[in-house]
Amino acid sequence: MKILIIGANGTIGKKVSEALSDKHEIIKVGKTSGEIQTDIAEASSIEEMFEKAGKVDAVVCIAGDAKWDKFDKLSEEDFYIGIKSKLMGQVNLVRIGRKYLNPGGSFTLTTGILADHPVDKTTSAAMVNGGIHSFVKAAALELENGHRINAVSADLVEDAKEKYEDYFPGHTPVPMYKVADAYKKSVLGKVNGEIIRILA
Amino acid sequence: MKILIIGANGTIGKKVSEALSDKHEIIKVGKTSGEIQTDIAEASSIEEMFEKAGKVDAVVCIAGDAKWDKFDKLSEEDFYIGIKSKLMGQVNLVRIGRKYLNPGGSFTLTTGILADHPVDKTTSAAMVNGGIHSFVKAAALELENGHRINAVSADLVEDAKEKYEDYFPGHTPVPMYKVADAYKKSVLGKVNGEIIRILA
């Protein structure tokens, strides 16, 4: 299986790439690293990435930014950072990627616990995650050629514990093997239109 | 209680305005009708509306557009119709409205069944509804001065049955009194950070 992983060098992306690379061909994509570079906030950049990658059997996105700050500090423009990147970036990946996905292929997007259980300073980040959840359910009704789509929504992950634990008081970090398993379930399994929620 | 209702002349807005007007002062807002006009897709128009309305005790939004079409017909720009109007329109209403909301006041936003149970042609509409659900939960953690925020998410409503029933096969229409009750629960009750889901 030829698997395109966007964000392959990120905290989660590294472990997912490792977990899938023993039996599959991985094309690593990053904003500045990887075999192909893309900025998912730009539709034209997504199109170029797929032109370089060619036809694939699975698209995994573990990328996308959103601004974290107190609600009373976030400007309208701040909200659009997440909208353009993590929200519409992932939507565009599916819109554009359908043409490059082989029959029976899958899209796996990434959200996070904030969609269901936000914490302080995440009005924007929670919003884009929640938007993707509903988008995934809706898109699954319409995708053709046996294409599937799912989202992985993990709680605070073990490898990001140091960086994020102060934002997530009381959240037990999810072991990385469980996170990688969630992506395997989506890519290698048959599930479709699911939000794969991962807790410790 | 002084209640600002945006979309007061819409299908749901009419019934909500009626239900609340016996004991409360209602300021009706519409895009082209009502005592005050606003287009929630423009932050400056929202600001002007609040300047005209002055301080209020509750803000109810039953407005916001999104484009309905097959996923393979929706362009990136089409998705931005819903993002600018129903998604960021409602977010901006809270961002800007906080300054005009009396202590203990509330925001009641409107989403719909699509967030949880999308139907054909609703990748964009479902997405904006899902985004609002997570936003409401996140904003409730941060609002100050006793402000509350909720969203009402109804299934196909009785008064929109003729217009929308073909999109919602098998959805039993919700009687309008139940819809109005949901808004009453948010405006007059104490609930906060809730998605008030209404089925027939």
Short mmCIF file of C-alpha atoms in Angstrom, two decimals:
data_model
loop_
_atom_site.label_atom_id
_atom_site.label_comp_id
_atom_site.label_asym_id
_atom_site.label_seq_id
_atom_site.Cartn_x
_atom_site.Cartn_y
_atom_site.Cartn_z
CA MET A 1 0.00 0.00 0.00
CA LYS A 2 1.31 3.48 -0.90
CA ILE A 3 0.57 5.85 1.98
CA LEU A 4 1.00 9.61 1.91
CA ILE A 5 1.59 10.99 5.41
CA ILE A 6 1.34 14.75 5.79
CA GLY A 7 3.07 15.83 8.97
CA ALA A 8 5.22 12.68 8.98
CA ASN A 9 7.95 14.33 11.05
CA GLY A 10 5.68 15.68 13.76
CA THR A 11 5.28 14.22 17.25
CA ILE A 12 2.48 11.87 16.21
CA GLY A 13 3.51 11.60 12.54
CA LYS A 14 6.86 10.02 13.40
CA LYS A 15 5.25 7.19 15.34
CA VAL A 16 2.54 6.62 12.75
CA SER A 17 5.10 6.54 9.93
CA GLU A 18 7.20 4.04 11.89
CA ALA A 19 4.21 1.84 12.64
CA LEU A 20 3.12 1.69 9.00
CA SER A 21 6.52 1.54 7.30
CA ASP A 22 7.31 -2.12 7.89
CA LYS A 23 4.71 -3.38 5.44
CA HIS A 24 3.91 -0.30 3.36
CA GLU A 25 5.48 2.35 1.18
CA ILE A 26 5.38 5.69 3.01
CA ILE A 27 5.73 9.06 1.31
CA LYS A 28 6.65 11.55 3.99
CA VAL A 29 5.34 15.08 3.59
CA GLY A 30 6.18 18.06 5.76
CA LYS A 31 5.97 21.83 5.70
CA THR A 32 9.77 22.08 5.47
CA SER A 33 10.95 18.47 5.83
CA GLY A 34 10.09 15.16 4.16
CA GLU A 35 10.27 13.95 0.57
CA ILE A 36 7.61 16.43 -0.53
CA GLN A 37 6.81 19.80 1.03
CA THR A 38 3.34 21.28 1.35
CA ASP A 39 1.49 23.94 3.27
CA ILE A 40 -2.05 22.59 3.64
CA ALA A 41 -3.35 26.12 4.25
CA GLU A 42 -2.94 26.71 0.49
CA ALA A 43 -5.08 24.67 -1.90
CA SER A 44 -2.54 25.19 -4.71
CA SER A 45 0.20 23.73 -2.51
CA ILE A 46 -1.96 20.65 -1.84
CA GLU A 47 -2.55 20.20 -5.57
CA GLU A 48 1.21 20.41 -6.21
CA MET A 49 1.90 17.83 -3.52
CA PHE A 50 -0.48 15.34 -5.11
CA GLU A 51 0.99 16.02 -8.54
CA LYS A 52 4.39 15.05 -7.17
CA ALA A 53 3.15 12.04 -5.18
CA GLY A 54 0.96 10.57 -7.90
CA LYS A 55 -1.76 8.03 -7.12
CA VAL A 56 -1.83 6.73 -3.55
CA ASP A 57 -3.83 4.21 -1.53
CA ALA A 58 -4.14 6.25 1.64
CA VAL A 59 -3.81 9.87 2.70
CA VAL A 60 -3.05 10.52 6.36
CA CYS A 61 -3.01 14.10 7.63
CA ILE A 62 -1.42 14.80 11.00
CA ALA A 63 -0.88 18.48 10.33
CA GLY A 64 -2.69 21.78 10.72
CA ASP A 65 -2.34 24.81 12.94
CA ALA A 66 -4.77 26.77 15.07
CA LYS A 67 -4.11 29.64 17.43
CA TRP A 68 -4.40 28.95 21.14
CA ASP A 69 -5.21 31.93 23.34
CA LYS A 70 -7.79 33.29 25.74
CA PHE A 71 -11.09 33.93 23.98
CA ASP A 72 -10.95 37.64 24.79
CA LYS A 73 -7.53 37.88 23.11
CA LEU A 74 -8.46 36.08 19.88
CA SER A 75 -9.21 38.39 16.96
CA GLU A 76 -11.30 37.40 13.96
CA GLU A 77 -8.02 36.95 12.03
CA ASP A 78 -6.71 34.62 14.75
CA PHE A 79 -9.72 32.36 14.23
CA TYR A 80 -8.95 32.28 10.50
CA ILE A 81 -5.50 30.78 11.17
CA GLY A 82 -7.17 27.55 12.28
CA ILE A 83 -9.92 27.82 9.68
CA LYS A 84 -7.45 28.09 6.80
CA SER A 85 -5.02 25.47 8.11
CA LYS A 86 -6.46 22.71 10.28
CA LEU A 87 -10.08 23.07 9.09
CA MET A 88 -10.10 23.97 5.38
CA GLY A 89 -6.61 22.51 4.92
CA GLN A 90 -7.97 19.08 5.79
CA VAL A 91 -11.22 19.63 3.85
CA ASN A 92 -9.21 20.66 0.78
CA LEU A 93 -6.99 17.62 1.18
CA VAL A 94 -10.10 15.49 0.68
CA ARG A 95 -11.66 17.73 -2.00
CA ILE A 96 -8.48 17.68 -4.07
CA GLY A 97 -7.11 14.31 -2.98
CA ARG A 98 -10.10 12.29 -4.24
CA LYS A 99 -8.68 12.52 -7.76
CA TYR A 100 -5.37 11.03 -6.62
CA LEU A 101 -6.74 8.31 -4.35
CA ASN A 102 -6.95 4.80 -5.76
CA PRO A 103 -10.29 2.94 -5.56
CA GLY A 104 -10.84 1.61 -2.05
CA GLY A 105 -8.41 4.16 -0.63
CA SER A 106 -8.83 6.12 2.57
CA PHE A 107 -8.43 9.54 4.13
CA THR A 108 -7.46 9.79 7.78
CA LEU A 109 -7.69 13.26 9.29
CA THR A 110 -6.58 14.40 12.73
CA THR A 111 -8.57 16.30 15.33
CA GLY A 112 -8.23 15.88 19.10
CA ILE A 113 -9.92 15.71 22.47
CA LEU A 114 -10.75 19.44 22.35
CA ALA A 115 -13.67 18.88 20.00
CA ASP A 116 -15.52 17.04 22.77
CA HIS A 117 -13.73 18.29 25.88
CA PRO A 118 -12.15 21.71 25.32
CA VAL A 119 -9.81 23.30 27.82
CA ASP A 120 -8.88 26.90 28.54
CA LYS A 121 -7.69 28.96 25.54
CA THR A 122 -9.10 26.62 22.90
CA THR A 123 -12.20 28.31 21.51
CA SER A 124 -10.53 28.36 18.10
CA ALA A 125 -8.77 24.99 18.27
CA ALA A 126 -11.89 23.23 19.59
CA MET A 127 -14.01 24.82 16.88
CA VAL A 128 -11.89 23.55 13.99
CA ASN A 129 -11.71 20.07 15.51
CA GLY A 130 -15.48 19.93 15.93
CA GLY A 131 -15.96 21.13 12.37
CA ILE A 132 -13.79 18.31 11.06
CA HIS A 133 -15.74 15.70 13.05
CA SER A 134 -19.01 16.66 11.40
CA PHE A 135 -17.34 17.07 8.01
CA VAL A 136 -15.97 13.52 8.20
CA LYS A 137 -19.41 12.08 8.97
CA ALA A 138 -20.97 14.05 6.10
CA ALA A 139 -18.22 13.31 3.56
CA ALA A 140 -18.43 9.56 4.29
CA LEU A 141 -22.00 9.63 2.91
CA GLU A 142 -20.82 10.94 -0.44
CA LEU A 143 -17.35 9.62 -1.23
CA GLU A 144 -17.26 7.34 -4.27
CA ASN A 145 -15.00 4.57 -5.64
CA GLY A 146 -14.97 2.81 -2.28
CA HIS A 147 -13.14 5.70 -0.66
CA ARG A 148 -13.34 5.88 3.12
CA ILE A 149 -12.75 8.76 5.56
CA ASN A 150 -12.17 8.86 9.31
CA ALA A 151 -10.70 11.18 11.92
CA VAL A 152 -8.44 10.24 14.80
CA SER A 153 -9.14 12.21 17.96
CA ALA A 154 -6.65 11.53 20.72
CA ASP A 155 -6.37 12.96 24.20
CA LEU A 156 -3.01 14.53 25.19
CA VAL A 157 -0.40 12.16 23.75
CA GLU A 158 2.57 10.85 25.72
CA ASP A 159 5.24 12.39 23.46
CA ALA A 160 3.67 15.86 23.74
CA LYS A 161 3.24 15.61 27.50
CA GLU A 162 5.97 18.05 28.46
CA LYS A 163 4.90 20.68 25.97
CA TYR A 164 1.16 20.54 26.67
CA GLU A 165 0.53 19.09 30.15
CA ASP A 166 -0.11 22.49 31.70
CA TYR A 167 -2.96 23.05 29.26
CA PHE A 168 -4.51 19.67 30.11
CA PRO A 169 -4.68 19.29 33.89
CA GLY A 170 -5.72 15.78 34.83
CA HIS A 171 -5.54 14.36 31.33
CA THR A 172 -3.73 11.04 31.43
CA PRO A 173 -1.37 10.96 28.44
CA VAL A 174 -2.13 8.38 25.75
CA PRO A 175 0.71 5.92 25.04
CA MET A 176 2.03 6.43 21.51
CA TYR A 177 1.38 2.81 20.47
CA LYS A 178 -2.34 3.39 21.08
CA VAL A 179 -2.23 6.53 18.94
CA ALA A 180 -0.46 4.67 16.12
CA ASP A 181 -3.00 1.85 16.39
CA ALA A 182 -5.84 4.32 15.81
CA TYR A 183 -4.31 5.42 12.51
CA LYS A 184 -3.75 1.76 11.56
CA LYS A 185 -7.42 1.06 12.25
CA SER A 186 -8.44 3.79 9.84
CA VAL A 187 -5.87 3.10 7.10
CA LEU A 188 -5.79 -0.69 7.14
CA GLY A 189 -9.28 -1.47 8.48
CA LYS A 190 -12.70 -0.99 6.92
CA VAL A 191 -14.18 1.71 9.18
CA ASN A 192 -15.76 4.68 7.44
CA GLY A 193 -17.19 7.97 8.71
CA GLU A 194 -15.88 7.30 12.19
CA ILE A 195 -14.33 9.53 14.79
CA ILE A 196 -11.77 7.19 16.35
CA ARG A 197 -11.44 8.49 19.90
CA ILE A 198 -8.34 7.51 21.86
CA LEU A 199 -7.95 7.84 25.60
CA ALA A 200 -5.19 6.49 27.82
CA MET B 1 -35.47 40.91 30.23
CA LYS B 2 -34.30 42.62 27.04
CA ILE B 3 -33.70 39.97 24.37
CA LEU B 4 -32.05 40.55 21.01
CA ILE B 5 -33.21 37.99 18.45
CA ILE B 6 -31.23 37.84 15.22
CA GLY B 7 -33.28 36.12 12.55
CA ALA B 8 -36.52 36.98 14.35
CA ASN B 9 -38.57 36.77 11.16
CA GLY B 10 -37.27 33.38 10.04
CA THR B 11 -39.16 30.09 10.32
CA ILE B 12 -37.86 29.33 13.80
CA GLY B 13 -37.27 32.97 14.79
CA LYS B 14 -40.94 33.86 14.51
CA LYS B 15 -41.99 31.15 16.93
CA VAL B 16 -39.20 31.89 19.38
CA SER B 17 -40.01 35.62 19.33
CA GLU B 18 -43.68 34.85 19.96
CA ALA B 19 -42.86 32.47 22.80
CA LEU B 20 -40.66 35.00 24.57
CA SER B 21 -42.58 38.21 23.88
CA ASP B 22 -45.30 37.82 26.48
CA LYS B 23 -43.01 38.46 29.41
CA HIS B 24 -39.95 40.05 27.79
CA GLU B 25 -38.86 42.93 25.61
CA ILE B 26 -37.81 41.59 22.20
CA ILE B 27 -35.63 43.48 19.75
CA LYS B 28 -36.13 41.87 16.37
CA VAL B 29 -33.16 41.81 14.03
CA GLY B 30 -33.13 40.63 10.43
CA LYS B 31 -31.01 40.88 7.33
CA THR B 32 -33.62 43.07 5.63
CA SER B 33 -36.54 43.09 8.13
CA GLY B 34 -36.90 43.79 11.84
CA GLU B 35 -36.21 46.86 13.96
CA ILE B 36 -32.48 46.60 13.30
CA GLN B 37 -30.76 45.13 10.25
CA THR B 38 -27.54 43.18 10.29
CA ASP B 39 -25.54 40.80 8.15
CA ILE B 40 -23.75 38.53 10.62
CA ALA B 41 -21.19 37.62 7.95
CA GLU B 42 -19.65 41.07 8.52
CA ALA B 43 -18.12 41.84 11.92
CA SER B 44 -18.60 45.58 11.37
CA SER B 45 -22.32 45.02 10.76
CA ILE B 46 -22.57 43.09 14.05
CA GLU B 47 -20.84 45.92 15.89
CA GLU B 48 -23.28 48.44 14.39
CA MET B 49 -26.24 46.29 15.42
CA PHE B 50 -25.09 46.21 19.04
CA GLU B 51 -24.44 49.95 19.00
CA LYS B 52 -28.06 50.48 17.97
CA ALA B 53 -29.50 47.90 20.39
CA GLY B 54 -27.48 48.96 23.43
CA LYS B 55 -27.09 46.69 26.45
CA VAL B 56 -29.17 43.51 26.42
CA ASP B 57 -29.80 40.54 28.70
CA ALA B 58 -29.82 37.85 26.06
CA VAL B 59 -28.63 37.42 22.49
CA VAL B 60 -30.36 34.74 20.43
CA CYS B 61 -29.07 33.96 16.95
CA ILE B 62 -31.26 31.98 14.59
CA ALA B 63 -29.48 33.11 11.46
CA GLY B 64 -26.58 32.11 9.27
CA ASP B 65 -26.17 30.65 5.81
CA ALA B 66 -24.20 27.72 4.44
CA LYS B 67 -24.17 26.29 0.95
CA TRP B 68 -25.85 22.92 0.42
CA ASP B 69 -24.59 20.85 -2.49
CA LYS B 70 -22.92 17.58 -3.39
CA PHE B 71 -19.41 17.42 -2.00
CA ASP B 72 -17.92 17.10 -5.47
CA LYS B 73 -19.67 20.31 -6.53
CA LEU B 74 -18.58 22.44 -3.57
CA SER B 75 -15.62 24.72 -4.26
CA GLU B 76 -13.35 26.12 -1.58
CA GLU B 77 -15.25 29.43 -1.91
CA ASP B 78 -18.55 27.61 -1.35
CA PHE B 79 -17.26 26.31 1.97
CA TYR B 80 -16.35 29.87 2.94
CA ILE B 81 -19.99 30.98 2.59
CA GLY B 82 -20.86 28.91 5.66
CA ILE B 83 -17.60 29.72 7.42
CA LYS B 84 -18.14 33.49 7.11
CA SER B 85 -21.85 33.42 7.92
CA LYS B 86 -23.08 30.60 10.15
CA LEU B 87 -19.70 29.77 11.73
CA MET B 88 -17.70 32.97 12.18
CA GLY B 89 -20.90 35.06 12.14
CA GLN B 90 -22.00 33.36 15.33
CA VAL B 91 -18.48 33.36 16.83
CA ASN B 92 -18.20 37.10 16.13
CA LEU B 93 -21.60 37.66 17.69
CA VAL B 94 -20.16 36.31 20.95
CA ARG B 95 -16.74 37.96 20.54
CA ILE B 96 -18.30 41.36 19.97
CA GLY B 97 -21.52 40.87 21.93
CA ARG B 98 -19.80 40.25 25.28
CA LYS B 99 -19.30 43.99 25.65
CA TYR B 100 -23.03 44.62 25.20
CA LEU B 101 -24.34 41.77 27.33
CA ASN B 102 -25.43 42.59 30.88
CA PRO B 103 -23.96 40.53 33.76
CA GLY B 104 -25.68 37.15 33.96
CA GLY B 105 -26.76 37.41 30.33
CA SER B 106 -26.74 34.63 27.78
CA PHE B 107 -25.91 33.77 24.19
CA THR B 108 -28.01 31.19 22.38
CA LEU B 109 -26.66 30.05 19.03
CA THR B 110 -28.31 27.80 16.48
CA THR B 111 -26.90 24.70 14.82
CA GLY B 112 -28.91 21.64 13.82
CA ILE B 113 -29.11 17.87 13.53
CA LEU B 114 -26.49 17.84 10.73
CA ALA B 115 -23.64 18.29 13.18
CA ASP B 116 -24.35 14.82 14.59
CA HIS B 117 -26.30 13.20 11.77
CA PRO B 118 -25.49 14.76 8.40
CA VAL B 119 -27.46 13.97 5.26
CA ASP B 120 -26.57 14.13 1.57
CA LYS B 121 -25.17 17.47 0.33
CA THR B 122 -24.26 18.79 3.76
CA THR B 123 -20.47 18.51 4.06
CA SER B 124 -20.30 22.29 4.44
CA ALA B 125 -23.44 22.78 6.54
CA ALA B 126 -22.56 19.91 8.88
CA MET B 127 -19.02 21.24 9.28
CA VAL B 128 -20.10 24.70 10.44
CA ASN B 129 -22.65 23.23 12.84
CA GLY B 130 -20.08 20.90 14.36
CA GLY B 131 -17.64 23.77 14.69
CA ILE B 132 -20.19 25.79 16.64
CA HIS B 133 -20.90 22.88 19.01
CA SER B 134 -17.26 22.66 20.06
CA PHE B 135 -16.91 26.45 20.16
CA VAL B 136 -19.86 26.72 22.56
CA LYS B 137 -18.33 24.16 24.93
CA ALA B 138 -14.97 25.96 24.83
CA ALA B 139 -16.38 29.48 25.18
CA ALA B 140 -18.45 28.46 28.21
CA LEU B 141 -15.18 27.78 30.06
CA GLU B 142 -14.02 31.35 29.56
CA LEU B 143 -16.98 33.73 29.53
CA GLU B 144 -16.98 36.17 32.43
CA ASN B 145 -19.55 38.28 34.32
CA GLY B 146 -21.85 35.30 34.70
CA HIS B 147 -22.40 35.11 30.96
CA ARG B 148 -23.73 31.79 29.65
CA ILE B 149 -23.67 30.26 26.16
CA ASN B 150 -25.58 27.37 24.60
CA ALA B 151 -26.55 26.10 21.18
CA VAL B 152 -29.93 24.75 20.10
CA SER B 153 -29.66 21.84 17.68
CA ALA B 154 -33.02 20.74 16.33
CA ASP B 155 -33.92 18.03 13.84
CA LEU B 156 -36.02 19.05 10.81
CA VAL B 157 -38.62 21.45 12.24
CA GLU B 158 -42.35 21.22 11.51
CA ASP B 159 -42.63 24.64 9.84
CA ALA B 160 -39.77 23.85 7.44
CA LYS B 161 -41.10 20.41 6.59
CA GLU B 162 -42.29 21.21 3.07
CA LYS B 163 -39.09 22.98 2.11
CA TYR B 164 -36.65 20.43 3.52
CA GLU B 165 -38.35 17.03 3.87
CA ASP B 166 -36.75 15.65 0.72
CA TYR B 167 -33.32 16.28 2.22
CA PHE B 168 -34.25 14.49 5.45
CA PRO B 169 -35.87 11.16 4.60
CA GLY B 170 -37.28 9.54 7.69
CA HIS B 171 -36.72 12.50 9.98
CA THR B 172 -39.84 13.10 12.05
CA PRO B 173 -40.44 16.86 12.13
CA VAL B 174 -40.10 18.54 15.51
CA PRO B 175 -43.21 20.42 16.69
CA MET B 176 -42.50 24.17 16.87
CA TYR B 177 -43.46 24.42 20.56
CA LYS B 178 -40.60 22.03 21.39
CA VAL B 179 -38.19 24.15 19.38
CA ALA B 180 -39.34 27.32 21.16
CA ASP B 181 -39.00 25.55 24.50
CA ALA B 182 -35.35 24.77 23.75
CA TYR B 183 -34.58 28.46 23.28
CA LYS B 184 -36.50 29.27 26.48
CA LYS B 185 -34.39 26.71 28.35
CA SER B 186 -31.23 28.46 27.21
CA VAL B 187 -32.38 32.06 27.66
CA LEU B 188 -34.42 31.77 30.86
CA GLY B 189 -32.75 28.77 32.50
CA LYS B 190 -29.30 28.34 33.99
CA VAL B 191 -27.73 25.87 31.56
CA ASN B 192 -24.29 26.76 30.24
CA GLY B 193 -22.04 25.22 27.62
CA GLU B 194 -24.79 22.86 26.50
CA ILE B 195 -25.86 21.64 23.12
CA ILE B 196 -29.63 21.46 23.56
CA ARG B 197 -30.65 18.71 21.15
CA ILE B 198 -34.29 18.58 20.07
CA LEU B 199 -35.95 15.61 18.40
CA ALA B 200 -39.64 15.04 17.71
#
